[in-house]
Structures are given as structure tokens and as C-alpha cells.
Amino acid sequence: MSDLGSEELEEEGENDLGEYEGERNEAGERHGHGKARLPNGDTYEGNYEHGKRHGQGVYKFKNGARYMGEYVQNKKHGHGTFIYPDGSRYEGEWADDQRHGYGVYYYVNNDTYTGEWFAHQRHGQGTYFYAETGSKYIGTWVNGQQEGAAELIHLNHRYQGKFFNKNPVGPGKYVFDIGCEQHGEYRLTDVERGDEEEEEEATMMTVLPRWKATKITELALWTPTLPEEQPPADGPGAEEALETEGGGEPSEEGQALADGSEGETDSMRPGEDDGEGSREEGREDFRYDTIDQGIVSFEEEENKQSEPPE
């Protein structure tokens, strides 16, 4: 059963309560622990309060579904597990008979969604795992759809950017495990149609995002800045080193060594090497070869993924 649809399952009506065996209060209402068999064939065993399911209980539907968890005034509210007739399962928080809060949904095809829910739909931060491909979407959801900043992780690379209506849009980048990043953006383009199609159908063009690469860079890793350590002095003894320090001015030979060391440090700074321009040109060539060979193709990956059930 789709996790986005209503359960559409009959529950106990207020006027026809069926059979009941259990505790009652002085007013004769179901109150405390009891068992009930409803006229539609459903059963409930658990706690009651003033004639309504309230507290922990187990509700079994005649179609094979069942709910095990907390009730408040006849409605699923709190933490509970719902097993649907098709075998899918939700474990998490409920509010006013709806999936609401944090929970995990296990789908029939072994996909899983772990994250926030709002009014029965995936909404907020969440992770969707595609069992068939091993891919994983980590990011924001809006009304059941992938939307907002997210990361789509595949087996040997990942995409970081923004999504809208389950599709990537705008600037983003692909990060490859081999140690490079491909920057670019997804632009909306019309799907090509054949000449044999009618003019009326041609007016309804399907718009899909297409990846446009701009550059390839080395993998950007954050490294902490550490204070430079002075190398130990070689040659002169401790007494000579003290004499030199007490002299106030370094020797010409020491000054030359210091200047040479600083020059070596400057030559290693990124972006100041004379050969940097030639490396950028090489990256441009590799970039377009990469696109032509189809190393990065969101459409191919999208076909491999199993979409969340609607």
C-alpha cells in the first residue's frame, strides 16, 4: 500500500460497537483493558478510556493489516507500527491517525525511507535508500517529493545540489571516488519529439533537466592549518648556537638559507605555479571527454533507481 494514500480501512464505529470482553467503569463504559470484535470483522485488544481506545493496543484489520502502538481518543497517536496488507511497514510517530513526526517506512521492494513526516507524507529531512541500485538520497522533502538541498549518493560517485519535483536543478557538482569533482548545472530543456507526432501533442512538451559541465577540479578536502615547525639546527653545537643567537644579527649564510626556504614554500602555493595554466587546459579537455563518454549521466542513474511508490 502506498505510504502517501489514506489507509481506507474501517474502524470501530461509535454506534455499533460489536462484541466486547473486558473492564468497564461505573457508567458501564469500556474502561481499562479489554478485547473487542467489531461488526466488520476487525478486532482490537488493548486499553480503553471512557469507551474509546486509549493507550497501548493492537488493532487487526480483516484484510490482514494491523497496528500496534499508542491510541488517544480512538486515534493512532504517539509511537506505533503499522503493517499494511502488501507487507510494507511503518515504524514511528503518529498524530491524529496520520504518520507525523519521525519514522521509518519499509517498502515491499526493500527500499526504505528514514526521516521526518508531516500529515502522512515525507516532509522535512530524510534519507531514501534504493535497494536495487544501492543509491541513497539524503536531503529535504516537501509534501512527499524530493525538493531542496540534497546529496544523491551512488556506488562510486555522488551528486550535490538542489532538487525540485524529484529532479536536480541549478548549480551542483559530481564528486568521484577517484579524487576529482565535476562542476556544472542542470538546465531545463525540452524533450525531442519525432516528426510523426501530431501538432497537438507537440504543444505539450516534457521538460527535463540536462547536465552542463563547466570544469573539473581536484577533490576539495578541508585540512587544518598547523603552525610551522622550525627544523633542528645542524652543524654548530649548543654553545655556538647560543653565541649566534646572542649576536643579534644572523649570518649571511643563515639569511640565504632562510630566503631559499621561503622561496620553496611560495613555489608550492596553489595557483602561483607557472604550469597552472597548462594543467587547466588539460582539465578542460578531460572534462568534455568525460561528458562525451557518458561517465556522468543523471538520466542513466535515474533509470536504475526505483522510484518511491506513489
CSV table of N, CA and C in Angstrom, one decimal, residues 125-290:
chain,number,residue,atom,x,y,z
A,125,GLN,N,13.6,16.7,6.7
A,125,GLN,CA,14.8,16.0,6.4
A,125,GLN,C,14.6,14.5,6.4
A,126,GLY,N,15.2,13.8,5.4
A,126,GLY,CA,15.0,12.4,5.3
A,126,GLY,C,16.0,11.7,4.4
A,127,THR,N,16.1,10.4,4.5
A,127,THR,CA,17.0,9.6,3.7
A,127,THR,C,16.2,8.5,3.0
A,128,TYR,N,16.3,8.4,1.7
A,128,TYR,CA,15.6,7.3,1.0
A,128,TYR,C,16.7,6.4,0.4
A,129,PHE,N,16.6,5.1,0.7
A,129,PHE,CA,17.6,4.2,0.2
A,129,PHE,C,17.0,3.3,-0.9
A,130,TYR,N,17.6,3.3,-2.1
A,130,TYR,CA,17.2,2.5,-3.2
A,130,TYR,C,17.9,1.1,-3.2
A,131,ALA,N,17.1,0.1,-2.8
A,131,ALA,CA,17.7,-1.2,-2.6
A,131,ALA,C,18.3,-1.8,-3.9
A,132,GLU,N,17.7,-1.6,-5.1
A,132,GLU,CA,18.1,-2.2,-6.3
A,132,GLU,C,19.5,-1.7,-6.8
A,133,THR,N,19.7,-0.4,-6.6
A,133,THR,CA,21.0,0.2,-7.1
A,133,THR,C,21.9,0.5,-6.0
A,134,GLY,N,21.5,0.5,-4.7
A,134,GLY,CA,22.4,0.9,-3.6
A,134,GLY,C,22.5,2.4,-3.5
A,135,SER,N,21.8,3.2,-4.3
A,135,SER,CA,21.9,4.6,-4.2
A,135,SER,C,21.1,5.1,-3.0
A,136,LYS,N,21.4,6.4,-2.6
A,136,LYS,CA,20.8,6.9,-1.4
A,136,LYS,C,20.6,8.4,-1.6
A,137,TYR,N,19.4,8.9,-1.3
A,137,TYR,CA,19.1,10.3,-1.4
A,137,TYR,C,19.0,10.8,0.1
A,138,ILE,N,19.9,11.8,0.4
A,138,ILE,CA,19.9,12.4,1.7
A,138,ILE,C,19.6,13.9,1.5
A,139,GLY,N,18.5,14.4,2.0
A,139,GLY,CA,18.2,15.8,1.9
A,139,GLY,C,16.8,16.1,2.3
A,140,THR,N,16.2,17.2,1.8
A,140,THR,CA,14.9,17.7,2.2
A,140,THR,C,13.8,17.1,1.3
A,141,TRP,N,12.6,17.1,1.9
A,141,TRP,CA,11.4,16.7,1.2
A,141,TRP,C,10.3,17.7,1.5
A,142,VAL,N,9.4,17.9,0.5
A,142,VAL,CA,8.3,18.8,0.6
A,142,VAL,C,7.1,18.0,0.0
A,143,ASN,N,6.1,17.8,0.9
A,143,ASN,CA,4.9,17.1,0.5
A,143,ASN,C,5.1,15.8,-0.2
A,144,GLY,N,6.0,15.0,0.3
A,144,GLY,CA,6.3,13.7,-0.3
A,144,GLY,C,7.2,13.7,-1.5
A,145,GLN,N,7.7,14.8,-1.9
A,145,GLN,CA,8.6,14.9,-3.1
A,145,GLN,C,10.0,15.4,-2.7
A,146,GLN,N,11.0,14.9,-3.4
A,146,GLN,CA,12.4,15.3,-3.2
A,146,GLN,C,12.5,16.8,-3.6
A,147,GLU,N,12.8,17.7,-2.7
A,147,GLU,CA,12.9,19.1,-3.0
A,147,GLU,C,13.8,19.8,-2.0
A,148,GLY,N,14.7,20.6,-2.6
A,148,GLY,CA,15.6,21.4,-1.7
A,148,GLY,C,17.1,20.9,-1.8
A,149,ALA,N,17.9,21.3,-0.9
A,149,ALA,CA,19.3,20.9,-0.9
A,149,ALA,C,19.4,19.4,-0.5
A,150,ALA,N,20.2,18.7,-1.3
A,150,ALA,CA,20.4,17.2,-1.0
A,150,ALA,C,21.6,16.7,-1.6
A,151,GLU,N,21.9,15.5,-1.3
A,151,GLU,CA,23.0,14.7,-1.8
A,151,GLU,C,22.5,13.4,-2.3
A,152,LEU,N,22.8,13.0,-3.6
A,152,LEU,CA,22.4,11.7,-4.1
A,152,LEU,C,23.7,10.9,-4.3
A,153,ILE,N,23.8,9.9,-3.4
A,153,ILE,CA,25.0,9.1,-3.3
A,153,ILE,C,24.8,7.8,-4.1
A,154,HIS,N,25.8,7.5,-5.0
A,154,HIS,CA,25.8,6.3,-5.8
A,154,HIS,C,27.0,5.4,-5.3
A,155,LEU,N,27.3,4.3,-6.0
A,155,LEU,CA,28.3,3.4,-5.5
A,155,LEU,C,29.7,4.0,-5.7
A,156,ASN,N,30.0,4.7,-6.8
A,156,ASN,CA,31.3,5.3,-7.0
A,156,ASN,C,31.4,6.8,-7.2
A,157,HIS,N,30.3,7.5,-7.0
A,157,HIS,CA,30.3,8.9,-7.1
A,157,HIS,C,29.0,9.4,-6.4
A,158,ARG,N,28.9,10.7,-6.3
A,158,ARG,CA,27.8,11.4,-5.6
A,158,ARG,C,27.5,12.7,-6.3
A,159,TYR,N,26.2,13.1,-6.2
A,159,TYR,CA,25.9,14.4,-6.7
A,159,TYR,C,25.4,15.3,-5.6
A,160,GLN,N,25.9,16.6,-5.5
A,160,GLN,CA,25.5,17.5,-4.5
A,160,GLN,C,24.9,18.7,-5.2
A,161,GLY,N,23.6,19.1,-4.8
A,161,GLY,CA,23.0,20.2,-5.4
A,161,GLY,C,21.6,20.3,-4.8
A,162,LYS,N,20.7,21.0,-5.6
A,162,LYS,CA,19.3,21.2,-5.2
A,162,LYS,C,18.4,20.4,-6.1
A,163,PHE,N,17.2,20.0,-5.6
A,163,PHE,CA,16.3,19.2,-6.3
A,163,PHE,C,14.9,19.9,-6.3
A,164,PHE,N,14.1,19.6,-7.3
A,164,PHE,CA,12.8,20.1,-7.3
A,164,PHE,C,11.9,19.1,-8.1
A,165,ASN,N,10.8,18.7,-7.5
A,165,ASN,CA,9.9,17.7,-8.1
A,165,ASN,C,10.7,16.4,-8.5
A,166,LYS,N,11.6,16.0,-7.6
A,166,LYS,CA,12.4,14.8,-7.8
A,166,LYS,C,13.5,14.9,-8.8
A,167,ASN,N,13.7,16.1,-9.4
A,167,ASN,CA,14.8,16.2,-10.4
A,167,ASN,C,15.8,17.3,-9.9
A,168,PRO,N,17.1,17.1,-10.2
A,168,PRO,CA,18.1,18.1,-9.9
A,168,PRO,C,17.9,19.4,-10.7
A,169,VAL,N,18.1,20.5,-10.1
A,169,VAL,CA,18.0,21.8,-10.8
A,169,VAL,C,19.1,22.7,-10.3
A,170,GLY,N,19.6,23.6,-11.3
A,170,GLY,CA,20.5,24.6,-10.9
A,170,GLY,C,22.0,24.1,-10.7
A,171,PRO,N,22.8,24.9,-10.1
A,171,PRO,CA,24.2,24.5,-10.0
A,171,PRO,C,24.4,23.3,-9.0
A,172,GLY,N,25.4,22.6,-9.3
A,172,GLY,CA,25.8,21.4,-8.5
A,172,GLY,C,27.1,20.8,-8.9
A,173,LYS,N,27.4,19.7,-8.3
A,173,LYS,CA,28.7,19.1,-8.7
A,173,LYS,C,28.6,17.6,-8.4
A,174,TYR,N,29.4,16.8,-9.2
A,174,TYR,CA,29.5,15.4,-9.1
A,174,TYR,C,30.9,15.2,-8.4
A,175,VAL,N,30.9,14.4,-7.4
A,175,VAL,CA,32.2,14.1,-6.7
A,175,VAL,C,32.5,12.6,-6.9
A,176,PHE,N,33.6,12.3,-7.6
A,176,PHE,CA,34.0,11.0,-7.9
A,176,PHE,C,35.0,10.4,-6.9
A,177,ASP,N,34.9,9.1,-6.7
A,177,ASP,CA,35.8,8.5,-5.7
A,177,ASP,C,37.3,8.5,-6.2
A,178,ILE,N,37.5,8.7,-7.5
A,178,ILE,CA,38.9,8.7,-8.0
A,178,ILE,C,39.6,10.0,-7.6
A,179,GLY,N,38.9,10.9,-7.0
A,179,GLY,CA,39.6,12.1,-6.5
A,179,GLY,C,39.4,13.4,-7.3
A,180,CYS,N,38.3,13.5,-7.9
A,180,CYS,CA,38.0,14.8,-8.7
A,180,CYS,C,36.6,15.2,-8.6
A,181,GLU,N,36.3,16.4,-8.9
A,181,GLU,CA,34.9,16.9,-8.9
A,181,GLU,C,34.6,17.5,-10.2
A,182,GLN,N,33.4,17.3,-10.7
A,182,GLN,CA,32.9,17.9,-11.9
A,182,GLN,C,31.8,18.9,-11.6
A,183,HIS,N,32.1,20.2,-11.8
A,183,HIS,CA,31.1,21.2,-11.5
A,183,HIS,C,30.3,21.6,-12.8
A,184,GLY,N,29.1,22.0,-12.5
A,184,GLY,CA,28.2,22.4,-13.6
A,184,GLY,C,26.8,22.7,-13.1
A,185,GLU,N,25.9,22.6,-14.0
A,185,GLU,CA,24.5,22.9,-13.6
A,185,GLU,C,23.5,22.1,-14.4
A,186,TYR,N,22.3,21.9,-13.9
A,186,TYR,CA,21.3,21.3,-14.6
A,186,TYR,C,20.3,22.4,-15.2
A,187,ARG,N,20.2,22.3,-16.5
A,187,ARG,CA,19.3,23.3,-17.2
A,187,ARG,C,18.1,22.6,-17.7
A,188,LEU,N,17.0,23.2,-17.7
A,188,LEU,CA,15.7,22.6,-18.2
A,188,LEU,C,15.7,22.7,-19.7
A,189,THR,N,15.5,21.6,-20.3
A,189,THR,CA,15.4,21.5,-21.8
A,189,THR,C,14.2,20.7,-22.2
A,190,ASP,N,13.7,20.9,-23.4
A,190,ASP,CA,12.5,20.2,-23.9
A,190,ASP,C,13.0,18.9,-24.5
A,191,VAL,N,12.2,17.8,-24.3
A,191,VAL,CA,12.5,16.5,-24.8
A,191,VAL,C,12.2,16.5,-26.3
A,192,GLU,N,13.1,16.0,-27.1
A,192,GLU,CA,12.9,16.0,-28.6
A,192,GLU,C,11.8,15.0,-28.9
A,193,ARG,N,11.0,15.4,-29.9
A,193,ARG,CA,9.9,14.6,-30.4
A,193,ARG,C,10.0,14.3,-31.9
A,194,GLY,N,9.5,13.2,-32.3
A,194,GLY,CA,9.5,12.8,-33.7
A,194,GLY,C,8.6,13.6,-34.6
A,195,ASP,N,8.9,13.6,-35.9
A,195,ASP,CA,8.0,14.4,-36.8
A,195,ASP,C,6.7,13.8,-37.0
A,196,GLU,N,6.5,12.5,-36.7
A,196,GLU,CA,5.3,11.8,-36.9
A,196,GLU,C,4.2,12.1,-35.9
A,197,GLU,N,4.6,12.8,-34.8
A,197,GLU,CA,3.6,13.1,-33.7
A,197,GLU,C,2.8,14.3,-34.2
A,198,GLU,N,1.6,14.3,-33.7
A,198,GLU,CA,0.6,15.3,-34.0
A,198,GLU,C,1.0,16.6,-33.4
A,199,GLU,N,0.5,17.7,-34.1
A,199,GLU,CA,0.8,19.1,-33.6
A,199,GLU,C,0.3,19.3,-32.2
A,200,GLU,N,-0.9,18.7,-31.9
A,200,GLU,CA,-1.4,18.9,-30.5
A,200,GLU,C,-0.5,18.4,-29.5
A,201,GLU,N,0.1,17.2,-29.7
A,201,GLU,CA,1.0,16.6,-28.8
A,201,GLU,C,2.3,17.4,-28.7
A,202,ALA,N,2.7,18.0,-29.8
A,202,ALA,CA,3.9,18.8,-29.8
A,202,ALA,C,3.8,20.0,-29.0
A,203,THR,N,2.6,20.5,-28.8
A,203,THR,CA,2.5,21.7,-27.9
A,203,THR,C,2.7,21.4,-26.4
A,204,MET,N,2.5,20.1,-26.1
A,204,MET,CA,2.7,19.7,-24.7
A,204,MET,C,4.1,19.1,-24.5
A,205,MET,N,5.1,19.9,-24.4
A,205,MET,CA,6.5,19.4,-24.3
A,205,MET,C,6.8,19.0,-22.9
A,206,THR,N,7.6,17.9,-22.8
A,206,THR,CA,8.0,17.5,-21.5
A,206,THR,C,9.4,18.1,-21.2
A,207,VAL,N,9.5,18.7,-20.1
A,207,VAL,CA,10.7,19.5,-19.7
A,207,VAL,C,11.5,18.6,-18.7
A,208,LEU,N,12.8,18.3,-19.1
A,208,LEU,CA,13.7,17.6,-18.2
A,208,LEU,C,15.0,18.3,-18.0
A,209,PRO,N,15.6,18.1,-16.9
A,209,PRO,CA,16.9,18.8,-16.7
A,209,PRO,C,18.0,18.1,-17.4
A,210,ARG,N,19.0,18.9,-18.0
A,210,ARG,CA,20.1,18.3,-18.7
A,210,ARG,C,21.4,18.9,-18.0
A,211,TRP,N,22.4,18.0,-17.8
A,211,TRP,CA,23.6,18.4,-17.1
A,211,TRP,C,24.5,19.1,-18.1
A,212,LYS,N,25.0,20.3,-17.7
A,212,LYS,CA,26.0,21.0,-18.5
A,212,LYS,C,27.2,21.2,-17.6
A,213,ALA,N,28.3,20.6,-17.9
A,213,ALA,CA,29.6,20.7,-17.1
A,213,ALA,C,30.3,21.9,-17.5
A,214,THR,N,31.0,22.5,-16.5
A,214,THR,CA,31.8,23.7,-16.7
A,214,THR,C,33.2,23.5,-16.4
A,215,LYS,N,33.6,22.7,-15.4
A,215,LYS,CA,35.0,22.5,-15.1
A,215,LYS,C,35.2,21.3,-14.3
A,216,ILE,N,36.4,20.7,-14.3
A,216,ILE,CA,36.8,19.6,-13.4
A,216,ILE,C,37.9,20.0,-12.5
A,217,THR,N,37.8,19.8,-11.3
A,217,THR,CA,38.8,20.2,-10.3
A,217,THR,C,39.2,19.0,-9.5
A,218,GLU,N,40.3,19.2,-8.7
A,218,GLU,CA,40.7,18.2,-7.8
A,218,GLU,C,39.7,18.2,-6.6
A,219,LEU,N,39.7,17.0,-5.9
A,219,LEU,CA,38.8,16.9,-4.8
A,219,LEU,C,39.2,17.9,-3.7
A,220,ALA,N,38.2,18.7,-3.3
A,220,ALA,CA,38.4,19.7,-2.3
A,220,ALA,C,38.3,19.1,-0.9
A,221,LEU,N,39.4,19.0,-0.2
A,221,LEU,CA,39.4,18.5,1.1
A,221,LEU,C,39.8,19.5,2.1
A,222,TRP,N,39.1,19.6,3.2
A,222,TRP,CA,39.5,20.6,4.3
A,222,TRP,C,40.6,20.0,5.1
A,223,THR,N,41.7,20.8,5.3
A,223,THR,CA,42.8,20.5,6.1
A,223,THR,C,43.0,21.6,7.1
A,224,PRO,N,43.3,21.2,8.4
A,224,PRO,CA,43.5,22.2,9.4
A,224,PRO,C,44.8,22.9,9.2
A,225,THR,N,44.9,24.2,9.6
A,225,THR,CA,46.2,24.9,9.5
A,225,THR,C,47.0,24.7,10.7
A,226,LEU,N,48.2,24.2,10.6
A,226,LEU,CA,49.0,23.9,11.7
A,226,LEU,C,50.2,24.9,11.7
A,227,PRO,N,50.7,25.3,12.9
A,227,PRO,CA,51.9,26.1,12.9
A,227,PRO,C,53.1,25.4,12.4
A,228,GLU,N,53.9,26.2,11.7
A,228,GLU,CA,55.1,25.6,11.1
A,228,GLU,C,56.2,25.3,12.2
A,229,GLU,N,56.8,24.2,12.0
A,229,GLU,CA,57.8,23.8,13.0
A,229,GLU,C,59.2,24.1,12.4
A,230,GLN,N,60.0,24.7,13.3
A,230,GLN,CA,61.4,25.1,12.8
A,230,GLN,C,62.3,23.8,12.8
A,231,PRO,N,63.0,23.6,11.7
A,231,PRO,CA,63.9,22.4,11.7
A,231,PRO,C,65.0,22.5,12.7
A,232,PRO,N,65.5,21.4,13.3
A,232,PRO,CA,66.6,21.4,14.2
A,232,PRO,C,67.9,21.9,13.6
A,233,ALA,N,68.7,22.7,14.3
A,233,ALA,CA,69.9,23.2,13.8
A,233,ALA,C,70.9,22.1,13.6
A,234,ASP,N,71.6,22.1,12.4
A,234,ASP,CA,72.6,21.1,12.2
A,234,ASP,C,74.0,21.8,12.2
A,235,GLY,N,75.0,21.1,12.6
A,235,GLY,CA,76.4,21.6,12.5
A,235,GLY,C,76.8,22.2,13.8
A,236,PRO,N,76.5,23.4,14.1
A,236,PRO,CA,77.0,24.1,15.3
A,236,PRO,C,76.5,23.4,16.5
A,237,GLY,N,77.3,23.5,17.5
A,237,GLY,CA,76.9,22.9,18.8
A,237,GLY,C,76.1,23.9,19.6
A,238,ALA,N,75.7,23.5,20.8
A,238,ALA,CA,74.8,24.3,21.6
A,238,ALA,C,75.4,25.6,21.9
A,239,GLU,N,76.7,25.6,22.3
A,239,GLU,CA,77.4,26.8,22.6
A,239,GLU,C,77.4,27.8,21.5
A,240,GLU,N,77.8,27.2,20.2
A,240,GLU,CA,77.8,28.1,19.1
A,240,GLU,C,76.5,28.7,18.7
A,241,ALA,N,75.4,27.9,18.9
A,241,ALA,CA,74.0,28.4,18.6
A,241,ALA,C,73.7,29.5,19.6
A,242,LEU,N,74.1,29.4,20.9
A,242,LEU,CA,73.8,30.5,21.8
A,242,LEU,C,74.6,31.7,21.4
A,243,GLU,N,75.8,31.5,21.0
A,243,GLU,CA,76.6,32.7,20.6
A,243,GLU,C,76.0,33.4,19.4
A,244,THR,N,75.5,32.6,18.4
A,244,THR,CA,74.9,33.2,17.2
A,244,THR,C,73.6,33.9,17.6
A,245,GLU,N,72.8,33.3,18.6
A,245,GLU,CA,71.6,34.0,19.0
A,245,GLU,C,71.9,35.3,19.7
A,246,GLY,N,72.9,35.2,20.5
A,246,GLY,CA,73.3,36.4,21.3
A,246,GLY,C,73.9,37.5,20.4
A,247,GLY,N,74.3,37.2,19.2
A,247,GLY,CA,74.9,38.2,18.3
A,247,GLY,C,74.0,39.2,17.8
A,248,GLY,N,72.7,38.9,17.8
A,248,GLY,CA,71.7,39.9,17.4
A,248,GLY,C,71.3,39.8,15.9
A,249,GLU,N,72.3,39.6,15.0
A,249,GLU,CA,72.1,39.5,13.6
A,249,GLU,C,72.5,38.2,13.1
A,250,PRO,N,71.7,37.5,12.2
A,250,PRO,CA,72.0,36.3,11.6
A,250,PRO,C,73.1,36.4,10.6
A,251,SER,N,73.9,35.3,10.4
A,251,SER,CA,75.0,35.4,9.5
A,251,SER,C,74.4,35.4,8.1
A,252,GLU,N,75.3,35.8,7.1
A,252,GLU,CA,74.8,35.9,5.7
A,252,GLU,C,74.4,34.5,5.2
A,253,GLU,N,75.1,33.5,5.6
A,253,GLU,CA,74.8,32.1,5.2
A,253,GLU,C,73.4,31.7,5.7
A,254,GLY,N,73.1,32.0,7.0
A,254,GLY,CA,71.8,31.7,7.5
A,254,GLY,C,70.7,32.5,6.9
A,255,GLN,N,71.0,33.7,6.5
A,255,GLN,CA,70.0,34.5,5.9
A,255,GLN,C,69.7,34.0,4.5
A,256,ALA,N,70.7,33.5,3.8
A,256,ALA,CA,70.5,32.9,2.5
A,256,ALA,C,69.7,31.6,2.5
A,257,LEU,N,69.9,30.8,3.6
A,257,LEU,CA,69.2,29.6,3.7
A,257,LEU,C,67.7,29.9,4.0
A,258,ALA,N,67.5,30.9,4.8
A,258,ALA,CA,66.1,31.3,5.1
A,258,ALA,C,65.4,31.8,3.9
A,259,ASP,N,66.0,32.6,3.1
A,259,ASP,CA,65.4,33.1,1.9
A,259,ASP,C,65.1,32.0,0.9
A,260,GLY,N,66.0,31.1,0.8
A,260,GLY,CA,65.8,30.0,-0.1
A,260,GLY,C,64.6,29.1,0.3
A,261,SER,N,64.5,28.9,1.6
A,261,SER,CA,63.4,28.1,2.2
A,261,SER,C,62.1,28.8,1.9
A,262,GLU,N,62.0,30.1,2.0
A,262,GLU,CA,60.8,30.8,1.8
A,262,GLU,C,60.4,30.7,0.3
A,263,GLY,N,61.4,30.8,-0.5
A,263,GLY,CA,61.1,30.7,-2.0
A,263,GLY,C,60.5,29.4,-2.3
A,264,GLU,N,61.0,28.3,-1.7
A,264,GLU,CA,60.5,27.0,-2.0
A,264,GLU,C,59.0,26.9,-1.5
A,265,THR,N,58.7,27.5,-0.4
A,265,THR,CA,57.3,27.5,0.1
A,265,THR,C,56.4,28.2,-0.9
A,266,ASP,N,56.8,29.4,-1.3
A,266,ASP,CA,56.0,30.1,-2.3
A,266,ASP,C,55.8,29.4,-3.6
A,267,SER,N,56.7,28.6,-4.0
A,267,SER,CA,56.6,27.9,-5.3
A,267,SER,C,55.6,26.8,-5.2
A,268,MET,N,55.3,26.4,-4.0
A,268,MET,CA,54.3,25.2,-3.8
A,268,MET,C,52.9,25.7,-3.6
A,269,ARG,N,52.7,27.0,-3.5
A,269,ARG,CA,51.3,27.5,-3.3
A,269,ARG,C,50.5,27.3,-4.5
A,270,PRO,N,49.2,26.8,-4.3
A,270,PRO,CA,48.3,26.6,-5.4
A,270,PRO,C,48.0,27.9,-6.2
A,271,GLY,N,48.0,27.8,-7.5
A,271,GLY,CA,47.6,28.9,-8.3
A,271,GLY,C,48.7,29.9,-8.7
A,272,GLU,N,50.0,29.7,-8.1
A,272,GLU,CA,51.1,30.5,-8.4
A,272,GLU,C,52.2,29.8,-9.2
A,273,ASP,N,51.9,28.6,-9.6
A,273,ASP,CA,52.9,27.8,-10.4
A,273,ASP,C,52.7,28.3,-11.8
A,274,ASP,N,53.9,28.3,-12.5
A,274,ASP,CA,53.9,28.8,-13.9
A,274,ASP,C,53.1,27.7,-14.8
A,275,GLY,N,53.1,26.5,-14.3
A,275,GLY,CA,52.4,25.5,-15.1
A,275,GLY,C,51.0,25.3,-14.9
A,276,GLU,N,50.4,26.2,-14.0
A,276,GLU,CA,49.0,26.0,-13.6
A,276,GLU,C,48.1,26.2,-14.8
A,277,GLY,N,48.4,27.1,-15.7
A,277,GLY,CA,47.5,27.3,-16.9
A,277,GLY,C,47.5,26.1,-17.8
A,278,SER,N,48.6,25.4,-18.0
A,278,SER,CA,48.6,24.2,-18.8
A,278,SER,C,47.8,23.1,-18.2
A,279,ARG,N,47.8,23.0,-16.8
A,279,ARG,CA,47.0,22.0,-16.2
A,279,ARG,C,45.5,22.3,-16.4
A,280,GLU,N,45.1,23.6,-16.3
A,280,GLU,CA,43.7,23.9,-16.5
A,280,GLU,C,43.3,23.5,-17.9
A,281,GLU,N,44.2,23.7,-18.9
A,281,GLU,CA,43.8,23.4,-20.3
A,281,GLU,C,43.6,21.9,-20.4
A,282,GLY,N,44.4,21.1,-19.7
A,282,GLY,CA,44.3,19.7,-19.7
A,282,GLY,C,43.0,19.2,-19.1
A,283,ARG,N,42.6,19.9,-18.0
A,283,ARG,CA,41.3,19.6,-17.4
A,283,ARG,C,40.1,19.9,-18.3
A,284,GLU,N,40.2,20.9,-19.0
A,284,GLU,CA,39.1,21.2,-20.0
A,284,GLU,C,38.9,20.1,-21.0
A,285,ASP,N,40.1,19.6,-21.5
A,285,ASP,CA,40.0,18.6,-22.5
A,285,ASP,C,39.3,17.3,-21.8
A,286,PHE,N,39.8,17.0,-20.6
A,286,PHE,CA,39.3,15.8,-19.9
A,286,PHE,C,37.8,16.0,-19.6
A,287,ARG,N,37.4,17.3,-19.3
A,287,ARG,CA,36.0,17.5,-19.0
A,287,ARG,C,35.1,17.1,-20.1
A,288,TYR,N,35.4,17.6,-21.3
A,288,TYR,CA,34.5,17.3,-22.4
A,288,TYR,C,34.5,15.8,-22.8
A,289,ASP,N,35.8,15.2,-22.7
A,289,ASP,CA,35.8,13.8,-23.0
A,289,ASP,C,35.0,13.0,-22.0
A,290,THR,N,35.0,13.5,-20.8
A,290,THR,CA,34.2,12.8,-19.8
A,290,THR,C,32.7,12.9,-20.1
